[in-house]
Coordinates of C-alpha atoms in Angstrom, one line a residue:
Chain A
M30 CA 0.0 0.0 0.2
S31 CA 1.6 3.1 -1.3
S32 CA 1.8 6.0 1.7
N33 CA 1.8 8.7 -1.6
P34 CA -1.3 11.1 -1.4
V35 CA -1.6 11.7 -4.9
T36 CA -3.1 7.6 -4.9
D37 CA -5.9 9.0 -3.1
N38 CA -8.7 8.9 -5.1
S39 CA -11.3 10.1 -2.9
A40 CA -10.8 13.8 -3.7
T41 CA -13.6 15.6 -4.9
A42 CA -14.2 16.7 -8.2
S43 CA -12.7 20.3 -7.7
E44 CA -9.8 18.8 -5.7
Q45 CA -9.1 16.4 -8.7
T46 CA -7.3 19.4 -10.5
D47 CA -4.8 19.4 -7.9
M48 CA -1.3 17.5 -8.4
S49 CA -0.3 17.1 -5.5
G50 CA -3.5 15.0 -4.1
I51 CA -3.9 17.2 -0.8
G52 CA -7.0 18.9 -0.3
K53 CA -5.9 21.6 -1.2
S54 CA -3.2 22.6 -4.1
R55 CA -0.2 24.5 -3.0
A56 CA -1.1 27.3 -5.7
A57 CA -4.6 27.8 -3.5
I58 CA -2.4 27.8 0.0
D59 CA -0.2 30.3 -1.7
R60 CA -3.0 32.3 -2.9
D61 CA -4.7 31.9 0.1
L62 CA -1.6 32.9 2.5
K63 CA -0.7 36.1 0.6
A64 CA -4.0 37.3 1.2
I65 CA -4.0 36.9 5.5
I66 CA -0.4 38.6 5.0
A67 CA -1.7 41.3 3.2
D68 CA -4.8 42.0 5.2
V69 CA -3.3 41.4 8.7
L70 CA -0.6 43.5 8.0
G71 CA -2.3 46.0 5.7
L72 CA 0.1 45.6 3.1
D73 CA -0.8 46.4 -0.5
A74 CA -1.7 42.8 -2.1
D75 CA 0.3 43.4 -5.1
D76 CA 3.5 43.8 -3.1
V77 CA 2.9 40.5 -0.9
N78 CA 2.2 38.6 -4.6
E79 CA 5.6 39.4 -5.0
F80 CA 6.8 37.5 -2.2
T81 CA 9.0 34.5 -3.0
P82 CA 10.4 31.5 -0.3
E83 CA 13.0 33.9 0.5
T84 CA 11.5 37.0 1.6
G85 CA 12.3 37.4 5.0
L86 CA 8.9 37.9 7.5
F87 CA 10.0 38.4 11.1
G88 CA 12.6 40.4 12.2
D89 CA 12.4 41.6 8.2
L90 CA 8.8 43.0 7.9
P91 CA 8.1 46.1 10.1
E92 CA 4.7 45.7 10.6
L93 CA 5.2 42.0 11.6
D94 CA 5.6 42.5 15.5
S95 CA 4.6 40.3 18.0
M96 CA 0.8 40.9 18.1
A97 CA 0.5 41.2 14.6
V98 CA 1.6 37.6 14.9
A99 CA -1.5 36.6 17.0
G100 CA -3.2 38.3 14.7
L101 CA -1.9 36.1 11.5
L102 CA -1.6 33.2 13.6
T103 CA -5.3 33.4 14.3
E104 CA -6.7 34.1 11.2
M105 CA -4.6 31.2 9.7
E106 CA -6.4 29.2 11.6
D107 CA -10.0 30.3 10.5
R108 CA -8.9 31.2 6.8
L109 CA -7.2 27.8 6.3
D110 CA -9.0 25.6 8.5
I111 CA -6.4 24.4 10.5
V112 CA -5.3 24.4 14.7
I113 CA -1.5 26.3 15.3
E114 CA -0.1 24.9 18.8
D115 CA 2.1 27.1 20.9
D116 CA 5.4 24.7 19.8
D117 CA 4.7 25.2 16.2
V118 CA 5.4 28.5 16.2
D119 CA 9.3 29.3 16.0
G120 CA 11.8 31.2 14.6
E121 CA 12.0 28.9 11.4
M122 CA 8.4 28.8 10.9
L123 CA 8.3 33.2 10.6
E124 CA 11.4 33.7 9.1
T125 CA 10.4 33.4 5.3
Y126 CA 7.8 33.4 3.4
G127 CA 8.7 29.9 2.0
G128 CA 8.8 28.7 5.7
L129 CA 5.3 30.2 6.8
L130 CA 4.0 28.6 3.2
A131 CA 5.3 25.0 4.4
F132 CA 4.0 24.9 7.6
A133 CA 0.9 25.9 6.4
E134 CA 0.6 23.0 3.6
A135 CA 2.0 20.6 6.6
K136 CA -0.6 21.6 8.9
I137 CA -3.2 21.4 6.1
I138 CA -2.4 17.9 4.9
E139 CA -2.3 16.6 8.6
G140 CA -5.5 18.6 9.4
Chain B
M14 CA -27.4 61.4 19.4
L15 CA -25.7 60.4 22.5
T16 CA -27.7 59.4 25.8
H17 CA -27.9 57.3 28.3
W18 CA -29.9 53.6 29.2
P19 CA -30.8 52.3 32.6
C20 CA -29.2 49.1 32.4
P21 CA -30.3 46.3 35.0
Q22 CA -27.2 44.2 36.5
P23 CA -27.5 40.9 38.3
S24 CA -27.9 42.6 41.6
G25 CA -30.9 44.2 40.7
K26 CA -29.1 47.4 40.9
I27 CA -29.8 49.9 37.8
S28 CA -26.4 51.3 35.9
E29 CA -26.6 54.5 33.3
E30 CA -24.9 53.3 30.6
M31 CA -24.0 54.9 26.9
L32 CA -26.5 54.5 24.2
A33 CA -25.7 55.8 20.3
K34 CA -28.5 55.9 18.5
F35 CA -30.4 57.7 15.7
D36 CA -34.1 57.5 16.1
H37 CA -36.9 57.3 13.0
P38 CA -40.1 56.7 14.9
G39 CA -42.1 54.7 13.5
R40 CA -39.6 53.2 11.2
P41 CA -37.2 49.9 12.2
C42 CA -35.0 50.3 14.9
V43 CA -31.6 47.9 14.2
L44 CA -30.0 46.9 17.7
V45 CA -26.4 47.1 16.8
I46 CA -24.0 45.0 19.2
P47 CA -20.4 45.9 18.4
P48 CA -17.9 43.4 18.8
L49 CA -16.0 42.2 22.1
F50 CA -12.3 43.8 23.3
D51 CA -10.0 45.6 21.1
E52 CA -12.2 44.6 18.1
H53 CA -14.7 47.2 19.2
N54 CA -12.4 49.7 19.8
K55 CA -10.9 49.0 16.1
F56 CA -14.7 49.1 14.6
R57 CA -16.6 51.4 16.7
R58 CA -16.1 54.0 14.5
Q59 CA -16.9 52.0 11.0
I60 CA -20.1 51.5 13.2
I61 CA -21.2 54.4 13.8
E62 CA -20.6 55.2 10.4
I63 CA -22.9 52.2 9.7
M64 CA -25.5 53.7 11.6
R65 CA -25.0 57.2 10.0
L66 CA -25.8 55.7 6.6
L67 CA -28.7 54.1 8.0
D68 CA -29.9 57.1 9.7
D69 CA -29.9 58.5 5.9
L70 CA -32.0 55.9 4.8
G71 CA -34.7 56.7 7.4
I72 CA -33.7 53.5 9.5
G73 CA -33.0 53.9 13.2
S74 CA -30.6 52.2 15.0
A75 CA -29.5 52.1 18.9
M76 CA -25.4 50.9 19.9
P77 CA -26.5 50.4 23.8
D78 CA -22.7 50.3 26.1
L79 CA -23.2 47.3 28.6
P80 CA -21.5 47.3 31.8
G81 CA -17.5 46.7 31.1
W82 CA -17.7 47.9 27.5
N83 CA -16.4 51.8 25.9
E84 CA -17.6 54.4 28.3
S85 CA -18.9 52.3 31.0
T86 CA -17.2 52.9 34.6
A87 CA -18.2 49.1 35.5
P88 CA -15.4 46.8 36.2
L89 CA -15.0 44.9 33.6
A90 CA -13.5 41.9 35.4
Q91 CA -17.0 41.6 37.6
Q92 CA -18.6 41.3 34.3
S93 CA -20.2 37.5 32.5
V94 CA -21.7 36.5 29.4
G95 CA -25.0 35.7 31.1
A96 CA -25.1 39.4 32.7
W97 CA -24.5 40.6 29.3
Q98 CA -27.0 38.6 27.4
A99 CA -29.6 40.0 29.5
A100 CA -28.4 43.6 29.6
M101 CA -28.7 43.4 25.9
G102 CA -32.4 42.2 26.1
A103 CA -33.4 44.6 28.3
A104 CA -31.5 47.3 25.9
A105 CA -33.6 45.9 22.7
N106 CA -37.1 46.4 24.8
H107 CA -35.5 50.0 26.3
C108 CA -34.9 51.0 22.5
E109 CA -38.0 49.4 20.6
A110 CA -35.8 47.6 18.3
T111 CA -37.3 45.5 15.4
H112 CA -33.8 44.0 14.2
V113 CA -30.4 43.1 15.2
L114 CA -26.7 43.7 13.8
A115 CA -24.3 42.0 15.7
F116 CA -20.6 42.1 14.8
R117 CA -18.4 39.6 14.9
A118 CA -18.3 37.9 18.6
G119 CA -21.5 40.4 19.4
V120 CA -23.6 37.7 18.0
M121 CA -23.5 36.0 21.6
F122 CA -25.8 38.5 22.8
A123 CA -28.3 38.8 20.1
P124 CA -32.0 38.3 21.5
P125 CA -33.1 35.5 20.0
S126 CA -36.2 36.7 19.3
L127 CA -35.1 39.5 17.1
P128 CA -34.4 39.0 13.2
G129 CA -31.6 40.4 11.4
W130 CA -27.6 39.9 10.7
A131 CA -24.4 38.5 11.8
Y132 CA -21.3 40.1 10.5
A133 CA -18.4 38.3 10.1
P134 CA -19.7 35.6 13.6
Q135 CA -16.8 34.5 15.8
T136 CA -17.0 32.8 18.6
G137 CA -16.3 33.3 22.2
A138 CA -13.6 30.8 22.5
K139 CA -11.9 32.1 19.3
Q140 CA -11.8 35.4 20.4
L141 CA -10.7 34.5 23.8
R142 CA -7.8 32.1 22.0
S143 CA -6.3 35.1 20.3
M144 CA -6.2 37.0 23.5
I145 CA -4.2 34.2 25.5
R146 CA -2.1 33.9 22.5
A147 CA -1.0 37.5 22.1
Q148 CA -0.3 36.9 26.0
V149 CA 2.1 34.0 25.2
I150 CA 4.3 35.4 22.8
A151 CA 4.4 38.8 24.5
A152 CA 5.6 36.6 27.3
R153 CA 7.9 34.4 25.3
E154 CA 9.5 37.9 24.1
A155 CA 9.9 38.6 27.6
G156 CA 12.0 35.8 28.1
A157 CA 9.6 33.6 30.1
D158 CA 8.1 30.1 29.0
E159 CA 4.9 30.6 28.9
S160 CA 2.4 28.1 27.6
S161 CA -1.5 28.6 26.4
D162 CA -2.3 25.8 28.3
T163 CA -1.0 26.8 31.6
L164 CA -2.1 30.3 31.0
M165 CA -5.4 29.1 30.1
Q166 CA -5.8 26.9 33.4
S167 CA -5.1 29.8 35.5
A168 CA -7.6 32.3 33.8
R169 CA -10.1 29.6 34.0
E170 CA -9.4 29.2 38.1
S171 CA -8.5 33.5 39.0
G172 CA -9.5 35.3 36.3
M173 CA -6.6 36.8 34.1
I174 CA -5.0 40.4 32.2
L175 CA -5.1 39.4 28.6
A176 CA -4.1 41.6 26.4
G177 CA -4.8 44.5 28.6
W178 CA -8.0 43.2 29.2
D179 CA -8.9 42.0 32.8
L180 CA -11.5 39.2 32.5
G181 CA -13.3 37.4 35.6
A182 CA -12.7 33.6 35.8
Q183 CA -16.4 33.5 34.8
L184 CA -16.1 35.4 31.7
V185 CA -13.3 33.4 30.6
R186 CA -15.1 30.5 31.3
E187 CA -18.3 31.4 29.7
L188 CA -16.2 32.5 26.8
E189 CA -14.1 29.4 26.2
Q190 CA -17.3 27.3 26.2
A191 CA -19.3 29.6 23.7
D192 CA -17.5 27.5 20.8
E193 CA -19.9 27.5 18.2
V194 CA -21.5 30.8 16.3
S195 CA -25.0 30.2 17.1
L196 CA -26.7 32.8 14.6
G197 CA -31.0 31.8 15.6
S198 CA -32.8 33.7 13.2
L199 CA -29.9 36.0 11.9
A200 CA -28.5 36.2 8.4
E201 CA -24.5 35.7 8.1
I202 CA -22.7 38.8 5.9
T203 CA -19.6 37.5 5.2
Q204 CA -16.5 40.0 4.3
S205 CA -16.3 38.7 0.6
E206 CA -20.1 40.2 0.5
L207 CA -18.9 43.5 1.4
G208 CA -15.4 43.5 -0.6
G209 CA -12.0 45.2 1.0
R210 CA -10.4 43.7 4.4
G211 CA -12.0 43.2 7.9
L212 CA -11.3 46.1 10.0
W213 CA -10.7 44.0 12.9
L214 CA -7.3 42.9 11.7
R215 CA -6.4 46.3 11.5
A216 CA -3.8 47.2 14.0
E217 CA -5.1 51.3 14.3
P218 CA -9.1 51.8 14.6
D219 CA -9.8 52.8 10.7
E220 CA -12.8 53.1 8.5
D221 CA -13.8 52.3 5.0
P222 CA -16.5 54.2 3.6
E223 CA -16.8 52.0 0.8
Q224 CA -17.8 48.6 3.2
A225 CA -19.7 51.0 5.3
A226 CA -21.9 52.0 2.3
A227 CA -22.2 47.8 1.4
L228 CA -23.3 46.8 4.5
A229 CA -25.9 49.7 5.4
T230 CA -27.3 49.3 1.5
L231 CA -27.9 45.3 2.5
V232 CA -29.5 45.8 5.5
A233 CA -31.8 48.6 4.1
E234 CA -32.7 46.6 1.1
E235 CA -33.9 43.9 3.4
L236 CA -35.6 45.9 5.6
V237 CA -38.0 47.6 2.5
A238 CA -38.1 44.3 1.3
P239 CA -41.4 43.2 1.3

């Protein structure tokens, strides 16, 4: 039996266009996460759309202070339908956009 | 438009609380219930703008302070969800409200007998979780090894000041238990229906005239519909 999620045939019609086989495609998570960042930090959506995996977040974005982190995590829980535990929150997760995106993907798959 | 209303307290006493209202006798009157805590502060300006727009459309509205809210001098630490629900019911009677427009976690206090709308409804439990999280992050930044679980346990037992809000143990327990949004007879209005960004996410109080107009129009259209 393969543990590869690509072999999961239970996906709904809309999910079958998703090559990764998880509930939400990487592109969809990327789009949602960028929208959340733009909304929570009050950034221009066009600027956030230019984020790359290497774009620095905590420590680089002046808008992302510790209170904004709390708001960002809560909004991610709401809009991505995930649960984020205290221990999930570390420097690596918030250091770059790529790190946060990978975290969100892992949580969605886990969920 | 700023007046007072006699708010009954669980002790049987009456406290005078502030009431923001626009009167249109003989027309519908919308009871406006703001979000809780920080979101109330961030949203209040926008809510008043929505009430002004409803006023222009000939619709009355009333937004009462409850004990511990906004201008109230009652200590927040002594308040409870149950007392706030009873007080909001009394405010609805006092204002002769015909409808409800509840924002975010304010939906918890909507009198069940009134129809109306719930904008971007949020549970008390999630509101509390967000405040606990902010506290944990602040504590960790200060070098303290704090966890959500231990903070929650302590808050449940003896209350806690969270993100600057002095919450009593009873209020903490009631918010934690309010883990589902109960819309009752209210219609949900989502953020995407209004366009733009949720103003509760802003770090500072803000306003968005286009969103205010979209919400006021939506309410007014349903009030005049047959």
